CSV table of C-alpha atoms in Angstrom, one decimal:
chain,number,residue,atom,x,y,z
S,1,UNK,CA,-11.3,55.9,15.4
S,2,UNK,CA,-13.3,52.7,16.4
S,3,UNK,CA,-15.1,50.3,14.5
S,4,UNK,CA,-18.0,52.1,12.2
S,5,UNK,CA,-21.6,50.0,13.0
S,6,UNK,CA,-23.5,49.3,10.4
S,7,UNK,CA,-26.6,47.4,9.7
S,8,UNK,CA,-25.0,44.7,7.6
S,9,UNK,CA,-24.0,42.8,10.2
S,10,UNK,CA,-21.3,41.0,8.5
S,11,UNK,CA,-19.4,44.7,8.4
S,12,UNK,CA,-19.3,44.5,11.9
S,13,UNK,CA,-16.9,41.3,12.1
S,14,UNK,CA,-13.9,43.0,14.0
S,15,UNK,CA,-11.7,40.4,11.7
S,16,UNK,CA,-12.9,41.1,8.6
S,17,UNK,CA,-11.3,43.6,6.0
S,18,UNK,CA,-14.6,45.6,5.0
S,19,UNK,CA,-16.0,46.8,7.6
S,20,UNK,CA,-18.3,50.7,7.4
S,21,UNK,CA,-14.4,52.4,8.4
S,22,UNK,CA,-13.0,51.0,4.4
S,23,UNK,CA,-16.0,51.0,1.7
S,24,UNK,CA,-13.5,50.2,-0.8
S,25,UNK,CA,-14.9,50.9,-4.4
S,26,UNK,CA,-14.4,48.0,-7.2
S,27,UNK,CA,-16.8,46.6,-10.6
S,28,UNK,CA,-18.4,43.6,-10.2
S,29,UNK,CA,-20.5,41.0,-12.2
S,30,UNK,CA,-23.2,38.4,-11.2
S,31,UNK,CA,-24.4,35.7,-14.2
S,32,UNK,CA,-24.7,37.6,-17.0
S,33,UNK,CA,-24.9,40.8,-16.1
S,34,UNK,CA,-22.6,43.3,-17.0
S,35,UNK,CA,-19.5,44.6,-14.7
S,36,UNK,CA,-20.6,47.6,-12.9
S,37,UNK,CA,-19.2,49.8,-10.0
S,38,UNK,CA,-19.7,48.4,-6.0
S,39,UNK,CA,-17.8,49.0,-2.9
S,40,UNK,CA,-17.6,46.5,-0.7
S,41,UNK,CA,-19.2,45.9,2.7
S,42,UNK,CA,-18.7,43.3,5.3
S,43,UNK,CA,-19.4,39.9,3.1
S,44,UNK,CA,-21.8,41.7,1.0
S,45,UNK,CA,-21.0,44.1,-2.3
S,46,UNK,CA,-23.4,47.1,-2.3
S,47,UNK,CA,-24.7,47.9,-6.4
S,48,UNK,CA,-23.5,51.4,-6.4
S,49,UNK,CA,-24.5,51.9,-10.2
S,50,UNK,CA,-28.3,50.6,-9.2
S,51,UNK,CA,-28.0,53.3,-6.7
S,52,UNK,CA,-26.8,56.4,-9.3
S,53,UNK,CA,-29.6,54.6,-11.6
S,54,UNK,CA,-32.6,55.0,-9.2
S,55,UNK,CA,-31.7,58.2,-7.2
S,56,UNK,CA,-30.5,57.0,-4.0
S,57,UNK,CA,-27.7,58.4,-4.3
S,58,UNK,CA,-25.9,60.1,-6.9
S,59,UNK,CA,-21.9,61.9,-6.8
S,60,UNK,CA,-22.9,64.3,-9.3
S,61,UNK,CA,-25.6,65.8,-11.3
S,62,UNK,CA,-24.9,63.6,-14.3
S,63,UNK,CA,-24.3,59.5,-14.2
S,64,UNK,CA,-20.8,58.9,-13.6
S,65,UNK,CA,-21.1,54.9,-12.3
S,66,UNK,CA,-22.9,54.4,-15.5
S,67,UNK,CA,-20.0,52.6,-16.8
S,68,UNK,CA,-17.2,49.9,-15.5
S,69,UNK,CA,-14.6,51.7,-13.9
S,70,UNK,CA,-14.2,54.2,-11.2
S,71,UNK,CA,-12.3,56.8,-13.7
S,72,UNK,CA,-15.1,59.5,-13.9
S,73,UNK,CA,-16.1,59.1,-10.4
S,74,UNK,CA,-12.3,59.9,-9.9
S,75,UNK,CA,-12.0,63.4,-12.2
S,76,UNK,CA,-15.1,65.1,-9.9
S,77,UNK,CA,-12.2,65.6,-7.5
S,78,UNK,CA,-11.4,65.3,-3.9
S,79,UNK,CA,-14.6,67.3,-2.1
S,80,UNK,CA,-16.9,64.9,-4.2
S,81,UNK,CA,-15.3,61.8,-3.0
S,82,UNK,CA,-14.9,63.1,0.6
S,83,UNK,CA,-18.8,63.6,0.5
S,84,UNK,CA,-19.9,60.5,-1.8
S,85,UNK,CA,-18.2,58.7,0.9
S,86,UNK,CA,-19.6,60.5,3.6
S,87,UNK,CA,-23.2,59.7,2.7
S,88,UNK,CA,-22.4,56.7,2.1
S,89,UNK,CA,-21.5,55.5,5.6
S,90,UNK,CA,-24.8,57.3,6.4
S,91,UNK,CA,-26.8,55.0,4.4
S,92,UNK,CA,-25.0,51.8,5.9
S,93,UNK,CA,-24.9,53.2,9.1
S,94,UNK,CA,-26.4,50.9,12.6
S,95,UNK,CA,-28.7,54.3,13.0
S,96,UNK,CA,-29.9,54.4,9.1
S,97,UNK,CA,-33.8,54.1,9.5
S,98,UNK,CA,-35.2,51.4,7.8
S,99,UNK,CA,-37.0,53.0,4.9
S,100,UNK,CA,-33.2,53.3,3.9
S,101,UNK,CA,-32.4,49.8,4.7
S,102,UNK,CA,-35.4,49.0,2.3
S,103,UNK,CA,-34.2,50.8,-0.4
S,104,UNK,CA,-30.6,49.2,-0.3
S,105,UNK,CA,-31.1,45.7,0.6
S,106,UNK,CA,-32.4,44.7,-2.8
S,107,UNK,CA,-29.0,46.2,-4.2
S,108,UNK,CA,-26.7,43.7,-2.1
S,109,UNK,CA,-24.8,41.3,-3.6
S,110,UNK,CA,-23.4,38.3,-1.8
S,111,UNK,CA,-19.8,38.7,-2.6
S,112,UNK,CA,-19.1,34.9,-2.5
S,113,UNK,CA,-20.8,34.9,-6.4
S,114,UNK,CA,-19.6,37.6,-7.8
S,115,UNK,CA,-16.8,38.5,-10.2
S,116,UNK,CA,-14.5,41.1,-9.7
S,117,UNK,CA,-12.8,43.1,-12.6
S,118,UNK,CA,-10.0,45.6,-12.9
S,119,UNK,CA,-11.7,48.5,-11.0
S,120,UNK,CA,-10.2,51.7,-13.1
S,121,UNK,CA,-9.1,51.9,-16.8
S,122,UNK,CA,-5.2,52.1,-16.3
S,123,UNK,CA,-4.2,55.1,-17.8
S,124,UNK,CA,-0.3,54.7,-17.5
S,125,UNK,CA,2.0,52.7,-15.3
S,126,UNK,CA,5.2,53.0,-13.4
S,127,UNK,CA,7.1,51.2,-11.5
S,128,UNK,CA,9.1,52.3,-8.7
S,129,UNK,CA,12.6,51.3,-6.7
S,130,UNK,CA,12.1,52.6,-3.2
S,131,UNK,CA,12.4,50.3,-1.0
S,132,UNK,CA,15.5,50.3,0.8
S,133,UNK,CA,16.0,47.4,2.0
S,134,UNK,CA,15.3,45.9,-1.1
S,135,UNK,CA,17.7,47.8,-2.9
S,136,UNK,CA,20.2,47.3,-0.4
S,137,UNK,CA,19.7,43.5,-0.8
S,138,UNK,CA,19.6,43.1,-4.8
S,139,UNK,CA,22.4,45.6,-4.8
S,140,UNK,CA,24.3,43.7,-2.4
S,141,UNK,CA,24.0,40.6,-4.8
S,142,UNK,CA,25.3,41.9,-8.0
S,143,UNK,CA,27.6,44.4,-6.8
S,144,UNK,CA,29.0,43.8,-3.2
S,145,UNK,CA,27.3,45.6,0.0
S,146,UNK,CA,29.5,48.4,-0.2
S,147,UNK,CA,28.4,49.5,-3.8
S,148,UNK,CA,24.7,48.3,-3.1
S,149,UNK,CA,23.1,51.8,-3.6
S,150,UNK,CA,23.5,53.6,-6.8
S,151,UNK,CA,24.9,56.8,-6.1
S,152,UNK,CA,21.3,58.2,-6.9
S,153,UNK,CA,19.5,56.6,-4.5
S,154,UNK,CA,19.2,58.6,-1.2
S,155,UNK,CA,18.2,61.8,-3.5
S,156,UNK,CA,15.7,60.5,-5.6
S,157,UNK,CA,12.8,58.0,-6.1
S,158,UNK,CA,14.1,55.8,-9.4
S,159,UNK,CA,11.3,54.7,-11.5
S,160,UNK,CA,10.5,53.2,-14.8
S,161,UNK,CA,7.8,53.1,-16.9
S,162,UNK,CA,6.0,50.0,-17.5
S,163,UNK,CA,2.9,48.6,-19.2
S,164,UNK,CA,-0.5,49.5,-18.9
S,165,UNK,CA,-1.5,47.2,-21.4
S,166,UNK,CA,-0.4,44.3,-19.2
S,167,UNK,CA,-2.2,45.3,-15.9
S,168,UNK,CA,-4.5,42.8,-14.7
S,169,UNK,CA,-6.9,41.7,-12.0
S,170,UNK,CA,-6.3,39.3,-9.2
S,171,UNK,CA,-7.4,35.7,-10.1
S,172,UNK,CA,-5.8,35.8,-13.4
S,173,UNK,CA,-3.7,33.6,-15.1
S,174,UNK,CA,0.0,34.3,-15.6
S,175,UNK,CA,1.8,32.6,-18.3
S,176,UNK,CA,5.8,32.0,-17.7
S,177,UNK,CA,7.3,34.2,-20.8
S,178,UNK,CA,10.3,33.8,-23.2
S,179,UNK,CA,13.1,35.7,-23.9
S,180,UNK,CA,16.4,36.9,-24.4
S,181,UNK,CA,18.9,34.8,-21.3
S,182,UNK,CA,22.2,34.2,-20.4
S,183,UNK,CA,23.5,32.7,-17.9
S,184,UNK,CA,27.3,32.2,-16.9
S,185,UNK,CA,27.8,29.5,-18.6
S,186,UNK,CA,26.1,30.8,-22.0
S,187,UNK,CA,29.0,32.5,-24.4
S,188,UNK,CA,26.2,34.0,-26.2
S,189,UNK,CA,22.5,34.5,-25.5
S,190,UNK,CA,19.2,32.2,-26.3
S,191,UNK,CA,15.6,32.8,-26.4
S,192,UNK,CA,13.7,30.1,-23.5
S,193,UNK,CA,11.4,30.0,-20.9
S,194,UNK,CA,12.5,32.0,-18.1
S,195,UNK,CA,13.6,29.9,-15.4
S,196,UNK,CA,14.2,32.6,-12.7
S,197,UNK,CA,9.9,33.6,-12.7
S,198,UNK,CA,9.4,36.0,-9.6
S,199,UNK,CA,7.0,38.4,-7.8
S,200,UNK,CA,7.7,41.7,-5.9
S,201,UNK,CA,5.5,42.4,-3.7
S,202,UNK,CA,3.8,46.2,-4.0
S,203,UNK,CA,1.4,48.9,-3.2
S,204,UNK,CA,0.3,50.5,-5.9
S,205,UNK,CA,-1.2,54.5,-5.5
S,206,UNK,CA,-4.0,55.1,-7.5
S,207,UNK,CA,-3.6,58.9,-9.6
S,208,UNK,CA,-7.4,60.6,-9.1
S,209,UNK,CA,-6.6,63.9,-10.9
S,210,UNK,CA,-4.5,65.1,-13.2
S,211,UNK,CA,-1.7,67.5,-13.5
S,212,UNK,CA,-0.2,69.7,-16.1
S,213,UNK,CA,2.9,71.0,-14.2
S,214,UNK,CA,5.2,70.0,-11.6
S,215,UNK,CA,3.2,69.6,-8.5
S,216,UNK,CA,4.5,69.8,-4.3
S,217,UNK,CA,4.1,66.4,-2.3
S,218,UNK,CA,0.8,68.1,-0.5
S,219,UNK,CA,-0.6,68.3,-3.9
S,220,UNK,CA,0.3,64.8,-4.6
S,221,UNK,CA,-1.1,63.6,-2.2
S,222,UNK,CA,-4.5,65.1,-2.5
S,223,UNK,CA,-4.3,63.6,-5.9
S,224,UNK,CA,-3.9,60.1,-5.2
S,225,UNK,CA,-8.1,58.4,-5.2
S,226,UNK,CA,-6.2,55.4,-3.5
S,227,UNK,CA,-4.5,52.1,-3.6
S,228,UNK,CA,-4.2,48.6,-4.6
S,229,UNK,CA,-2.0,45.4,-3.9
S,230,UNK,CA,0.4,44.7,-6.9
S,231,UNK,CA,2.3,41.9,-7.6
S,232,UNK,CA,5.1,43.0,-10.1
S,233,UNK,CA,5.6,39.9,-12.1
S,234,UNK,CA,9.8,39.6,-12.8
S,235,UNK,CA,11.3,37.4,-14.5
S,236,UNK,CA,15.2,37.5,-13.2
S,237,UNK,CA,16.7,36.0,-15.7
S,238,UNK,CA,15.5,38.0,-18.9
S,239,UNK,CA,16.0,41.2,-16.6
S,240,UNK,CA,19.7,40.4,-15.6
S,241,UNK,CA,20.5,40.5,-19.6
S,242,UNK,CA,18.4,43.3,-20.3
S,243,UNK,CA,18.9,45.6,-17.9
S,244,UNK,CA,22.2,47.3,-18.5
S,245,UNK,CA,22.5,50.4,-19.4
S,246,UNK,CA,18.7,51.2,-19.5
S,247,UNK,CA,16.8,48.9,-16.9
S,248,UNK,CA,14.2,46.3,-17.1
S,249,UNK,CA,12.2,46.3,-20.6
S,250,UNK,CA,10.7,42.6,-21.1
S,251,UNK,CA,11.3,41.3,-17.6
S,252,UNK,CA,8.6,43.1,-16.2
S,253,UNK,CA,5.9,43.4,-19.3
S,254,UNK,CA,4.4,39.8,-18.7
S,255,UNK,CA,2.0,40.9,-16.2
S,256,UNK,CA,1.1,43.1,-13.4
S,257,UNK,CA,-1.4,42.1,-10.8
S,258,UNK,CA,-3.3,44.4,-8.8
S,259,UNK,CA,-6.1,43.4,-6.3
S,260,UNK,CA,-9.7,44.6,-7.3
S,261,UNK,CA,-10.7,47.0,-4.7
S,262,UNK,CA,-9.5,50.4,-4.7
S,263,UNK,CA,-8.6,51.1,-1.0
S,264,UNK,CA,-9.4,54.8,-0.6
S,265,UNK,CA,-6.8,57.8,0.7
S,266,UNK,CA,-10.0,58.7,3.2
S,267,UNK,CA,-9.6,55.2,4.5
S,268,UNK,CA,-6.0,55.0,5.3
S,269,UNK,CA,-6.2,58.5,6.9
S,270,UNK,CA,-6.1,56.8,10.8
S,271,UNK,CA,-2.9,54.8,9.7
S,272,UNK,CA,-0.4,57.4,8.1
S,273,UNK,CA,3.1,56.8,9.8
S,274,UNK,CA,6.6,58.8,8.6
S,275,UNK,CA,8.9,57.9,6.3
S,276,UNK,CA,12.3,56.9,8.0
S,277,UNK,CA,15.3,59.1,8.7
S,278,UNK,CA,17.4,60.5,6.2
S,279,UNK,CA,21.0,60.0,5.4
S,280,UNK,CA,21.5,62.9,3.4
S,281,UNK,CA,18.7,66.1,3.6
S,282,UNK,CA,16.5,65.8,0.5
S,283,UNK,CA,16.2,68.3,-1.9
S,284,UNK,CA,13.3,70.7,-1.1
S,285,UNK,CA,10.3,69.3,-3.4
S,286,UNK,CA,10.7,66.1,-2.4
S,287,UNK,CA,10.1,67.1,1.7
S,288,UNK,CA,6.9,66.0,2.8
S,289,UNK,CA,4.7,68.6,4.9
S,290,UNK,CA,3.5,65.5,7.2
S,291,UNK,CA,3.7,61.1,7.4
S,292,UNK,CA,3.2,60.3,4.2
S,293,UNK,CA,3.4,56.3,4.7
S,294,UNK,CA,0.6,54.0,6.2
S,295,UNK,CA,1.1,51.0,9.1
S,296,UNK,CA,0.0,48.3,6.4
S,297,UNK,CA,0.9,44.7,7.6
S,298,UNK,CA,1.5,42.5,4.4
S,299,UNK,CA,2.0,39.3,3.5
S,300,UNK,CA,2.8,36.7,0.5
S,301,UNK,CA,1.9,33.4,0.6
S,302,UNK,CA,2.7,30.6,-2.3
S,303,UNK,CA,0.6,27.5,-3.0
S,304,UNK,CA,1.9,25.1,-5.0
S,305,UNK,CA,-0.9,23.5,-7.5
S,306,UNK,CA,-3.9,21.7,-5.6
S,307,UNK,CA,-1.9,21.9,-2.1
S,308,UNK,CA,-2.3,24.3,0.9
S,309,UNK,CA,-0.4,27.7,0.9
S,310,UNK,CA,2.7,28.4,2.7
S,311,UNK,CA,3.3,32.2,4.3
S,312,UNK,CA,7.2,33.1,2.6
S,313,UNK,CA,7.1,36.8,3.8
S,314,UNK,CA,5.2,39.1,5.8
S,315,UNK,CA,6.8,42.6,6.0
S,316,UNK,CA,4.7,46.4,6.3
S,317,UNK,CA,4.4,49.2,4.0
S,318,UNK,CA,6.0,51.7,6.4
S,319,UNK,CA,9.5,50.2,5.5
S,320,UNK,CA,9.3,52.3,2.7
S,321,UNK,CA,12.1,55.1,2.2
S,322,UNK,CA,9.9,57.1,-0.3
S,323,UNK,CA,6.0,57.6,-0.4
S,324,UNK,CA,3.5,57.5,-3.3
S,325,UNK,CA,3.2,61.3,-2.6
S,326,UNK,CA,6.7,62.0,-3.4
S,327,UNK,CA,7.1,59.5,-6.0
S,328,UNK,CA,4.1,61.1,-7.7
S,329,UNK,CA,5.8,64.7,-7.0
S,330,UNK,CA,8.4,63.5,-8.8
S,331,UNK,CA,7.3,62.4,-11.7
S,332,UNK,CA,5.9,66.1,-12.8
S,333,UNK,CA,9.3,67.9,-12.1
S,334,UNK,CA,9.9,67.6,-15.7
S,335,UNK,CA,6.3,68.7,-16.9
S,336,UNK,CA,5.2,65.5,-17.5
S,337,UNK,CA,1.2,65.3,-17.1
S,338,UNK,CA,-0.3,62.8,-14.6
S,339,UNK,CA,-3.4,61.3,-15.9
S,340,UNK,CA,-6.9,60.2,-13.9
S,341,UNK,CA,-5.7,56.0,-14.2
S,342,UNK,CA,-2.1,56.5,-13.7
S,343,UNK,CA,-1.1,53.9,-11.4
S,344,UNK,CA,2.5,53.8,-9.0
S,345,UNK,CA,3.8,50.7,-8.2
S,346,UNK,CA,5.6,51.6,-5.1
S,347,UNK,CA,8.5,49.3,-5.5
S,348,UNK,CA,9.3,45.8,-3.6
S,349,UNK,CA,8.6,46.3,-0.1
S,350,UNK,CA,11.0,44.3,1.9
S,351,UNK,CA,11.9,44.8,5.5
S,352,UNK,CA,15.5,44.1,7.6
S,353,UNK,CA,14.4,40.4,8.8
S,354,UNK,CA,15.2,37.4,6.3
S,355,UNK,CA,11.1,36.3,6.2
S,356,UNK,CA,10.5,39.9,5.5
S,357,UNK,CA,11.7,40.1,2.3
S,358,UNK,CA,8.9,40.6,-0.6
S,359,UNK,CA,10.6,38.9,-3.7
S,360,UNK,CA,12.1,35.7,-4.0
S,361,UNK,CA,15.0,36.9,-5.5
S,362,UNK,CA,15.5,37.7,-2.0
S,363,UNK,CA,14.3,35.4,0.0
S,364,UNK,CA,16.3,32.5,-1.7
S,365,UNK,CA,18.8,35.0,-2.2
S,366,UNK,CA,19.3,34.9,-5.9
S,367,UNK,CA,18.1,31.2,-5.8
S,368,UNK,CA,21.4,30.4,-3.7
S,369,UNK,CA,19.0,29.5,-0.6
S,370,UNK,CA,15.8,27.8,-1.3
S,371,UNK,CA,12.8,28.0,0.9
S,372,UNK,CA,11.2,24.9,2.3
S,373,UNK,CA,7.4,25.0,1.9
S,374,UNK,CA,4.8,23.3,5.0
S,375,UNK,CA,4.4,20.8,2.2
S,376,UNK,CA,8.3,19.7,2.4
S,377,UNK,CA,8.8,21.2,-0.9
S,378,UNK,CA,11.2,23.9,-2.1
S,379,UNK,CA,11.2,26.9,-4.2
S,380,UNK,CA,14.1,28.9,-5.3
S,381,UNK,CA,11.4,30.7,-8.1
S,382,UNK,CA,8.0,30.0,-9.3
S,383,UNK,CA,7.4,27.4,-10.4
S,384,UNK,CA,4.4,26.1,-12.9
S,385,UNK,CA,1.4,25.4,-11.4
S,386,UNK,CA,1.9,27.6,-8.1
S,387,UNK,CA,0.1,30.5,-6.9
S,388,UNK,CA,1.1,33.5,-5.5
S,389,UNK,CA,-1.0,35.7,-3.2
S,390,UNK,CA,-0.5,39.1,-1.7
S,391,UNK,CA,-2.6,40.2,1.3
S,392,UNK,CA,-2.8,43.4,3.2
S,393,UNK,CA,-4.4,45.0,6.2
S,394,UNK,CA,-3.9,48.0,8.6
S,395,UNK,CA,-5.2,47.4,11.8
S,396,UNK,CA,-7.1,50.1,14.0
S,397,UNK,CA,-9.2,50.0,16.8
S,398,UNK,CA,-11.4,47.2,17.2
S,399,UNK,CA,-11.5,46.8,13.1
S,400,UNK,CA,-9.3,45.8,9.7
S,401,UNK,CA,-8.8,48.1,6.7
S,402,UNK,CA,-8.1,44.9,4.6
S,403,UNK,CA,-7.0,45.1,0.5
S,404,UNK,CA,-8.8,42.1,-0.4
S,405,UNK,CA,-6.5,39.1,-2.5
S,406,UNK,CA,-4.1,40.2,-5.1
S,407,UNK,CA,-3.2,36.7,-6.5
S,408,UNK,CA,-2.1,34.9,-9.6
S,409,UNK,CA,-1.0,31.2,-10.9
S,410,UNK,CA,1.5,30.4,-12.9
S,411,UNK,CA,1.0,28.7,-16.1
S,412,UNK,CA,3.7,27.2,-18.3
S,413,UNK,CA,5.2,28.8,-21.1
S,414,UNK,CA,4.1,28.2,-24.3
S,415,UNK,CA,5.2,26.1,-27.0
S,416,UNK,CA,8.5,28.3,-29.1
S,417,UNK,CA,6.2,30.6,-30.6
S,418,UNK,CA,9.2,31.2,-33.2
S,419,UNK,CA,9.6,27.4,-34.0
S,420,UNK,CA,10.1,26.9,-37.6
S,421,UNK,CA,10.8,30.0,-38.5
């Protein structure tokens, strides 16, 4: 598919990430207005609420944009987004006439003062362990390459659940937790700072509709509205305490970072690519009827405070050895309902190549080999004051599918909240 025209004529920038082929959907604010529901288009954000409000154009009989998060849009199910979307691109269409020009041009925001908010109530979260060759290298680290993959691995997408609660939006703040460490020279453990503060870098599938049984990969797939960056804040050293026998706990409730616009399933479609081959045949409900992955370049970049940014990894989401479809097909084998919000993190995508790795863990390889930033600086973890950014794209003919910025800055821990006690 080539590059949609439209009448904005920043949308039709063949470099920029939102041209009429994405119309990503996020909430926005402007002065003192109040967050409300958008999608974004070329350097402008259309006022999709305004639009439900006056009659433009409405997804369903009764308001469902009256309010500051995509969730209701999402229950009205897949034929209501495939035609929402539909007229949509008809309105912002080169051949719109311009009596519907005139009614949308006093809805355009310039993006450049808004603010962007989490774009859907986050329902639940969990966190997946799917990439291979990030497996293959953590495992590698703590247990030697030849027990790198738990025996579990090749048969099933491993997961955890994390923290809704602690989902936020790009541009905000991190603070560097405490908790329970110790390292090898430690006899015991102590509660500090951690010192081993990392990012994994994600895509994270956004659940549309619900389910109430176990569900086949084609259904799961229908179900997911779409995805986001996320930046799965770690901190290394909390987790390597924590972790054994049941995984990571506080390591990974600090934060979670997702970017703000919700890239939709629709807009992917022209980029799905197949998982990789198998080592051993899965079991039946975990094959996929079709390519469930999408060619999505990536890329993290670390600035440290006031100075320029540094690219540490850039890597694609096709590396991945399981999908967001069979992840989420998973996850109701046992009955367990799937909520409109639910949101996948599809684990650390990391490809074969050294700079292709998406967590420092593994780019410094467990600290053991720092990076050397363009500023002459290293970095074995984050560090106070630095910011990390994720960035994402797929590329198609003559036009970018882009994710928008999923970043956050490091602040330093705060003082021993359990001094004196």
């Amino acid at each position: 598919m080539p590059l949609l025209k439209s009448w904005i004529d920043s949308a039709n920038d063949p470099e920029g990430p939102f041209p009429l082929n994405n119309l990503p959907y996020g909430v926005f604010s402007t002065g003192e207005e109040e967050p409300r529901c958008g999608t974004a288009i070329g350097a402008m954000i259309l006022d999709l609420a305004a639009l439900e409000e006056e009659g433009i154009l409405a997804a369903a009989s009764d308001p469902v944009l009256d309010v500051p998060f995509w969730n209701d849009f999402m229950e009205l199910g897949p034929k209501a987004w495939e035609s929402y979307r539909a007229r949509l691109q008809q309105l912002l269409s080169a051949e719109a006439p311009a009596e519907t020009r005139a009614l949308l041009e006093p809805h355009l925001v310039a993006m450049d003062t808004a603010e962007l908010h989490l774009p859907f109530l986050v329902s639940e979260y969990t966190d997946f362990y799917a990439g291979r060759h990030h497996a293959e290298n953590v495992g590698t680290m703590f247990r030697g390459p030849e027990n790198a993959l738990p025996p579990n691995w090749l048969s099933i997408p491993i997961g955890y659940n994390g923290r809704a609660s602690s989902v936020v939006v790009s541009g905000t703040p991190v603070r560097r937790p405490w908790g329970q460490v110790k390292g090898p020279e430690d006899d015991l453990p102590r509660f500090a700072p951690s010192a081993r503060f990392d990012i994994e870098l994600e895509l994270g599938a956004v659940v549309g509709q619900p389910s109430d049984g176990p569900v086949t990969v084609a259904e799961a797939d229908r179900m997911i509205f779409g995805y986001v960056l996320l930046n799965d804040w770690s901190a290394r050293d909390i987790q390597a305490w924590e972790y054994q026998p049941l995984g990571p706990f506080q390591a990974k409730a600090t934060a979670t970072t997702i970017s703000p616009w919700i890239i939709t399933r629709a807009a992917l479609e022209p980029f799905r690519v197949p998982t990789p081959g198998r080592d051993r045949p899965l079991l039946p409900y975990l094959r996929e009827p079709g390519p469930m992955l999408y060619d999505i370049g990536l890329e993290v970049t670390l600035a440290p405070e006031g100075k320029a940014p540094t690219t540490i990894a850039r890597t694609n989401y096709r590396e991945m050895y399981y999908s967001a479809a069979q992840q989420l097909a998973h996850h109701t084998t046992s009955g367990c309902p799937m909520n409109v919000g639910d949101l996948l993190g599809s684990g650390t995508i990391s490809g074969p190549a050294k700079d292709s790795r998406g967590s420092l863990l593994e780019l410094t390889w467990g600290g053991n080999e720092p990076l050397t930033l363009a500023t002459g600086e290293s970095r074995r973890f984050a560090e106070d004051g630095d910011t990390l950014s994720l960035t994402g794209a797929a590329l198609g003919d003559g036009y970018r599918i882009g994710f928008g910025r999923c970043a956050g800055t490091v602040l330093e821990a705060l003082a021993d909240p359990y001094a004196g006690s």
